[in-house]
PDB file of C-alpha atoms in Angstrom:
ATOM      1  CA  UNK I   1      88.271 251.330 256.284  1.00 69.00           C
ATOM      2  CA  UNK I   2      86.224 249.568 253.593  1.00 75.00           C
ATOM      3  CA  UNK I   3      84.819 252.926 252.482  1.00 78.00           C
ATOM      4  CA  UNK I   4      88.353 254.298 251.983  1.00 79.00           C
ATOM      5  CA  UNK I   5      89.388 251.309 249.894  1.00 77.00           C
ATOM      6  CA  UNK I   6      86.220 251.532 247.797  1.00 78.00           C
ATOM      7  CA  UNK I   7      86.712 255.287 247.339  1.00 84.00           C
ATOM      8  CA  UNK I   8      90.374 254.771 246.372  1.00 81.00           C
ATOM      9  CA  UNK I   9      89.439 252.094 243.814  1.00 77.00           C
ATOM     10  CA  UNK I  10      86.674 254.307 242.383  1.00 79.00           C
ATOM     11  CA  UNK I  11      89.040 257.280 242.199  1.00 79.00           C
ATOM     12  CA  UNK I  12      91.739 255.158 240.522  1.00 77.00           C
ATOM     13  CA  UNK I  13      89.252 253.908 237.926  1.00 75.00           C
ATOM     14  CA  UNK I  14      87.996 257.431 237.273  1.00 76.00           C
ATOM     15  CA  UNK I  15      91.550 258.682 236.778  1.00 76.00           C
ATOM     16  CA  UNK I  16      92.381 255.713 234.502  1.00 72.00           C
ATOM     17  CA  UNK I  17      89.343 256.283 232.288  1.00 69.00           C
ATOM     18  CA  UNK I  18      89.758 260.052 232.337  1.00 67.00           C
ATOM     19  CA  UNK I  19      93.397 259.960 231.233  1.00 68.00           C
ATOM     20  CA  UNK I  20      93.061 257.116 228.728  1.00 62.00           C
ATOM     21  CA  UNK I  21      92.539 259.569 225.890  1.00 61.00           C
ATOM     22  CA  UNK I  22      89.934 259.313 223.213  1.00 58.00           C
ATOM     23  CA  UNK I  23      90.602 255.675 222.322  1.00 60.00           C
ATOM     24  CA  UNK I  24      87.495 254.467 224.109  1.00 60.00           C
ATOM     25  CA  UNK I  25      84.990 256.661 222.312  1.00 63.00           C
ATOM     26  CA  UNK I  26      86.572 258.285 219.249  1.00 68.00           C
ATOM     27  CA  UNK I  27      87.280 256.265 216.092  1.00 68.00           C
ATOM     28  CA  UNK I  28      90.955 255.787 215.328  1.00 69.00           C
ATOM     29  CA  UNK I  29      92.105 257.253 212.018  1.00 69.00           C
ATOM     30  CA  UNK I  30      94.597 254.428 211.488  1.00 71.00           C
ATOM     31  CA  UNK I  31      91.780 251.886 211.206  1.00 70.00           C
ATOM     32  CA  UNK I  32      90.098 253.666 208.275  1.00 70.00           C
ATOM     33  CA  UNK I  33      91.154 252.849 204.704  1.00 68.00           C
ATOM     34  CA  UNK I  34      91.926 255.765 202.423  1.00 67.00           C
ATOM     35  CA  UNK I  35      93.806 256.301 199.190  1.00 70.00           C
ATOM     36  CA  UNK I  36      97.048 257.975 200.193  1.00 68.00           C
ATOM     37  CA  UNK I  37      97.997 259.006 196.676  1.00 74.00           C
ATOM     38  CA  UNK I  38      96.277 260.625 193.696  1.00 82.00           C
ATOM     39  CA  UNK I  39      94.571 257.433 192.527  1.00 90.00           C
ATOM     40  CA  UNK I  40      91.549 255.419 193.616  1.00 93.00           C
ATOM     41  CA  UNK I  41      91.290 251.792 194.720  1.00 93.00           C
ATOM     42  CA  UNK I  42      88.787 248.960 194.810  1.00 93.00           C
ATOM     43  CA  UNK I  43      88.491 245.180 195.052  1.00 92.00           C
ATOM     44  CA  UNK I  44      87.064 242.545 192.716  1.00 94.00           C
ATOM     45  CA  UNK I  45      86.964 239.097 194.306  1.00 92.00           C
ATOM     46  CA  UNK I  46      90.562 238.222 195.106  1.00 93.00           C
ATOM     47  CA  UNK I  47      92.050 240.987 192.952  1.00 94.00           C
ATOM     48  CA  UNK I  48      92.837 244.330 194.543  1.00 94.00           C
ATOM     49  CA  UNK I  49      92.843 247.355 192.233  1.00 94.00           C
ATOM     50  CA  UNK I  50      95.230 249.940 193.671  1.00 94.00           C
ATOM     51  CA  UNK I  51      96.017 253.584 192.935  1.00 93.00           C
ATOM     52  CA  UNK I  52      94.313 253.821 189.524  1.00 95.00           C
ATOM     53  CA  UNK I  53      94.933 257.052 187.592  1.00 95.00           C
ATOM     54  CA  UNK I  54      94.747 258.046 183.932  1.00 94.00           C
ATOM     55  CA  UNK I  55      97.540 260.207 182.533  1.00 93.00           C
ATOM     56  CA  UNK I  56      96.972 262.206 179.349  1.00 90.00           C
ATOM     57  CA  UNK I  57      98.625 264.996 177.409  1.00 84.00           C
ATOM     58  CA  UNK I  58      97.046 268.268 178.556  1.00 72.00           C
ATOM     59  CA  UNK I  59      97.428 269.901 175.121  1.00 73.00           C
ATOM     60  CA  UNK I  60      95.976 267.261 172.823  1.00 65.00           C
ATOM     61  CA  UNK I  61      94.442 264.788 175.261  1.00 68.00           C
ATOM     62  CA  UNK I  62      93.520 262.244 172.607  1.00 83.00           C
ATOM     63  CA  UNK I  63      94.940 259.178 174.370  1.00 88.00           C
ATOM     64  CA  UNK I  64      94.696 258.159 178.024  1.00 89.00           C
ATOM     65  CA  UNK I  65      97.155 255.876 179.815  1.00 91.00           C
ATOM     66  CA  UNK I  66      95.626 253.837 182.650  1.00 93.00           C
ATOM     67  CA  UNK I  67      98.217 253.521 185.408  1.00 94.00           C
ATOM     68  CA  UNK I  68      97.164 250.953 188.006  1.00 94.00           C
ATOM     69  CA  UNK I  69      98.476 248.142 190.186  1.00 94.00           C
ATOM     70  CA  UNK I  70      96.600 244.833 190.320  1.00 94.00           C
ATOM     71  CA  UNK I  71      97.275 242.489 193.250  1.00 95.00           C
ATOM     72  CA  UNK I  72      96.011 238.897 193.147  1.00 94.00           C
ATOM     73  CA  UNK I  73      95.565 237.785 196.765  1.00 94.00           C
ATOM     74  CA  UNK I  74      94.019 234.451 195.748  1.00 92.00           C
ATOM     75  CA  UNK I  75      95.494 231.090 194.796  1.00 93.00           C
ATOM     76  CA  UNK I  76      94.291 231.022 191.151  1.00 93.00           C
ATOM     77  CA  UNK I  77      95.250 233.070 188.104  1.00 94.00           C
ATOM     78  CA  UNK I  78      92.640 235.642 187.144  1.00 94.00           C
ATOM     79  CA  UNK I  79      92.034 237.206 183.725  1.00 94.00           C
ATOM     80  CA  UNK I  80      90.835 240.702 184.593  1.00 94.00           C
ATOM     81  CA  UNK I  81      88.777 242.622 182.030  1.00 93.00           C
ATOM     82  CA  UNK I  82      89.232 246.387 182.093  1.00 93.00           C
ATOM     83  CA  UNK I  83      86.600 248.495 180.317  1.00 92.00           C
ATOM     84  CA  UNK I  84      87.153 252.223 180.058  1.00 87.00           C
ATOM     85  CA  UNK I  85      84.352 254.686 179.474  1.00 80.00           C
ATOM     86  CA  UNK I  86      80.950 253.456 178.388  1.00 68.00           C
ATOM     87  CA  UNK I  87      80.035 249.781 178.429  1.00 57.00           C
ATOM     88  CA  UNK I  88      80.175 249.525 174.620  1.00 58.00           C
ATOM     89  CA  UNK I  89      83.965 249.911 174.553  1.00 65.00           C
ATOM     90  CA  UNK I  90      86.012 246.762 174.106  1.00 80.00           C
ATOM     91  CA  UNK I  91      87.734 245.477 177.207  1.00 85.00           C
ATOM     92  CA  UNK I  92      91.462 245.017 177.679  1.00 89.00           C
ATOM     93  CA  UNK I  93      92.363 241.748 179.392  1.00 91.00           C
ATOM     94  CA  UNK I  94      95.207 241.309 181.858  1.00 92.00           C
ATOM     95  CA  UNK I  95      96.175 238.016 183.518  1.00 93.00           C
ATOM     96  CA  UNK I  96      97.339 238.265 187.122  1.00 93.00           C
ATOM     97  CA  UNK I  97      99.033 235.192 188.603  1.00 95.00           C
ATOM     98  CA  UNK I  98      98.423 234.076 192.224  1.00 94.00           C
ATOM     99  CA  UNK I  99     100.270 236.362 194.633  1.00 93.00           C
ATOM    100  CA  UNK I 100     101.410 238.617 191.793  1.00 94.00           C
ATOM    101  CA  UNK I 101     101.606 242.401 191.971  1.00 94.00           C
ATOM    102  CA  UNK I 102     101.164 243.599 188.380  1.00 94.00           C
ATOM    103  CA  UNK I 103     101.772 247.221 187.440  1.00 94.00           C
ATOM    104  CA  UNK I 104     100.185 248.578 184.277  1.00 93.00           C
ATOM    105  CA  UNK I 105     100.938 251.771 182.385  1.00 90.00           C
ATOM    106  CA  UNK I 106     104.539 252.298 183.466  1.00 88.00           C
ATOM    107  CA  UNK I 107     105.972 252.486 179.886  1.00 83.00           C
ATOM    108  CA  UNK I 108     103.305 253.871 177.520  1.00 83.00           C
ATOM    109  CA  UNK I 109     105.715 254.751 174.718  1.00 79.00           C
ATOM    110  CA  UNK I 110     106.618 251.093 174.083  1.00 76.00           C
ATOM    111  CA  UNK I 111     103.095 249.662 174.068  1.00 70.00           C
ATOM    112  CA  UNK I 112     102.791 245.995 174.924  1.00 74.00           C
ATOM    113  CA  UNK I 113     100.592 243.987 177.247  1.00 77.00           C
ATOM    114  CA  UNK I 114     101.626 245.948 180.336  1.00 85.00           C
ATOM    115  CA  UNK I 115      99.748 249.027 179.100  1.00 86.00           C
ATOM    116  CA  UNK I 116      96.067 249.891 178.814  1.00 88.00           C
ATOM    117  CA  UNK I 117      95.874 252.868 176.463  1.00 88.00           C
ATOM    118  CA  UNK I 118      92.480 254.482 175.900  1.00 87.00           C
ATOM    119  CA  UNK I 119      92.008 255.841 172.349  1.00 85.00           C
ATOM    120  CA  UNK I 120      89.730 258.794 171.534  1.00 84.00           C
ATOM    121  CA  UNK I 121      90.166 260.063 175.070  1.00 86.00           C
ATOM    122  CA  UNK I 122      88.599 263.488 175.570  1.00 86.00           C
ATOM    123  CA  UNK I 123      88.467 263.959 179.355  1.00 89.00           C
ATOM    124  CA  UNK I 124      90.676 266.832 180.460  1.00 89.00           C
ATOM    125  CA  UNK I 125      93.103 266.698 183.413  1.00 89.00           C
ATOM    126  CA  UNK I 126      91.257 267.332 186.650  1.00 90.00           C
ATOM    127  CA  UNK I 127      88.237 265.296 185.536  1.00 91.00           C
ATOM    128  CA  UNK I 128      87.095 261.784 186.414  1.00 94.00           C
ATOM    129  CA  UNK I 129      86.747 258.880 183.977  1.00 94.00           C
ATOM    130  CA  UNK I 130      84.787 255.697 184.578  1.00 94.00           C
ATOM    131  CA  UNK I 131      86.779 252.439 184.457  1.00 94.00           C
ATOM    132  CA  UNK I 132      85.178 249.034 185.134  1.00 94.00           C
ATOM    133  CA  UNK I 133      87.236 246.064 186.437  1.00 94.00           C
ATOM    134  CA  UNK I 134      85.859 242.498 186.577  1.00 92.00           C
ATOM    135  CA  UNK I 135      86.671 238.839 185.998  1.00 92.00           C
ATOM    136  CA  UNK I 136      84.760 235.580 185.780  1.00 89.00           C
ATOM    137  CA  UNK I 137      81.455 235.630 187.648  1.00 89.00           C
ATOM    138  CA  UNK I 138      82.688 238.151 190.233  1.00 89.00           C
ATOM    139  CA  UNK I 139      80.770 241.371 190.677  1.00 89.00           C
ATOM    140  CA  UNK I 140      82.975 244.028 189.152  1.00 91.00           C
ATOM    141  CA  UNK I 141      83.890 247.428 190.489  1.00 93.00           C
ATOM    142  CA  UNK I 142      83.351 250.708 188.641  1.00 94.00           C
ATOM    143  CA  UNK I 143      85.883 253.333 189.672  1.00 94.00           C
ATOM    144  CA  UNK I 144      85.782 257.042 188.933  1.00 95.00           C
ATOM    145  CA  UNK I 145      89.463 257.393 188.058  1.00 94.00           C
ATOM    146  CA  UNK I 146      91.129 260.827 188.273  1.00 95.00           C
ATOM    147  CA  UNK I 147      92.701 262.192 185.088  1.00 93.00           C
ATOM    148  CA  UNK I 148      96.127 263.814 185.426  1.00 92.00           C
ATOM    149  CA  UNK I 149      98.702 265.211 183.029  1.00 89.00           C
ATOM    150  CA  UNK I 150     102.493 265.063 182.911  1.00 85.00           C
ATOM    151  CA  UNK I 151     103.166 268.475 184.453  1.00 88.00           C
ATOM    152  CA  UNK I 152     104.349 266.919 187.716  1.00 87.00           C
ATOM    153  CA  UNK I 153     107.760 265.232 187.382  1.00 90.00           C
ATOM    154  CA  UNK I 154     106.499 261.928 188.826  1.00 89.00           C
ATOM    155  CA  UNK I 155     103.933 261.638 185.996  1.00 88.00           C
ATOM    156  CA  UNK I 156     105.959 263.023 183.076  1.00 88.00           C
ATOM    157  CA  UNK I 157     107.187 259.565 181.966  1.00 89.00           C
ATOM    158  CA  UNK I 158     103.599 258.217 182.045  1.00 89.00           C
ATOM    159  CA  UNK I 159     102.186 260.509 179.351  1.00 88.00           C
ATOM    160  CA  UNK I 160     101.085 258.362 176.380  1.00 87.00           C
ATOM    161  CA  UNK I 161     101.848 259.132 172.733  1.00 82.00           C
ATOM    162  CA  UNK I 162      99.214 261.436 171.237  1.00 75.00           C
ATOM    163  CA  UNK I 163      98.545 258.973 168.398  1.00 68.00           C
ATOM    164  CA  UNK I 164      98.441 255.232 168.923  1.00 65.00           C
ATOM    165  CA  UNK I 165     100.348 253.049 166.471  1.00 58.00           C
ATOM    166  CA  UNK I 166      98.221 250.992 164.075  1.00 55.00           C
ATOM    167  CA  UNK I 167      97.405 247.483 165.266  1.00 54.00           C
ATOM    168  CA  UNK I 168      99.479 244.788 163.514  1.00 48.00           C
TER     169      UNK I 168
END
């Protein structure tokens, strides 16, 4: 009788493990982070850099528009420096308040502090362009940002002017 019970328990366990699927041994795809859109992401301290892309005009390509979302998950304001291209270029600075989701590059025609336009931009659509994000004493993150053009309808309003207005 004890042998039957032990055999039944062993058989039940074997069936349970055998029919449990791959969850015990195979990694689950839903636990892996990936960029679901065209852009790339990274993190600097308490600031998340999300879905960064650069949109340019495919014909002239002299100006790049950095389109990115910055999310401050901390409890202090952060002044993020954004350097495009080589390290000798001057950085644009963007302040992100605690808990704020700040979108940059949504209206390149009107300029303003919500845009980071890259002058003398020569990278063609389909390429990658280095953009460095950092603030304070945090170790920054260098992202290889994909360059796109306005041929797709969702990016057509993000194409920057081919010539930047003179600084006041």
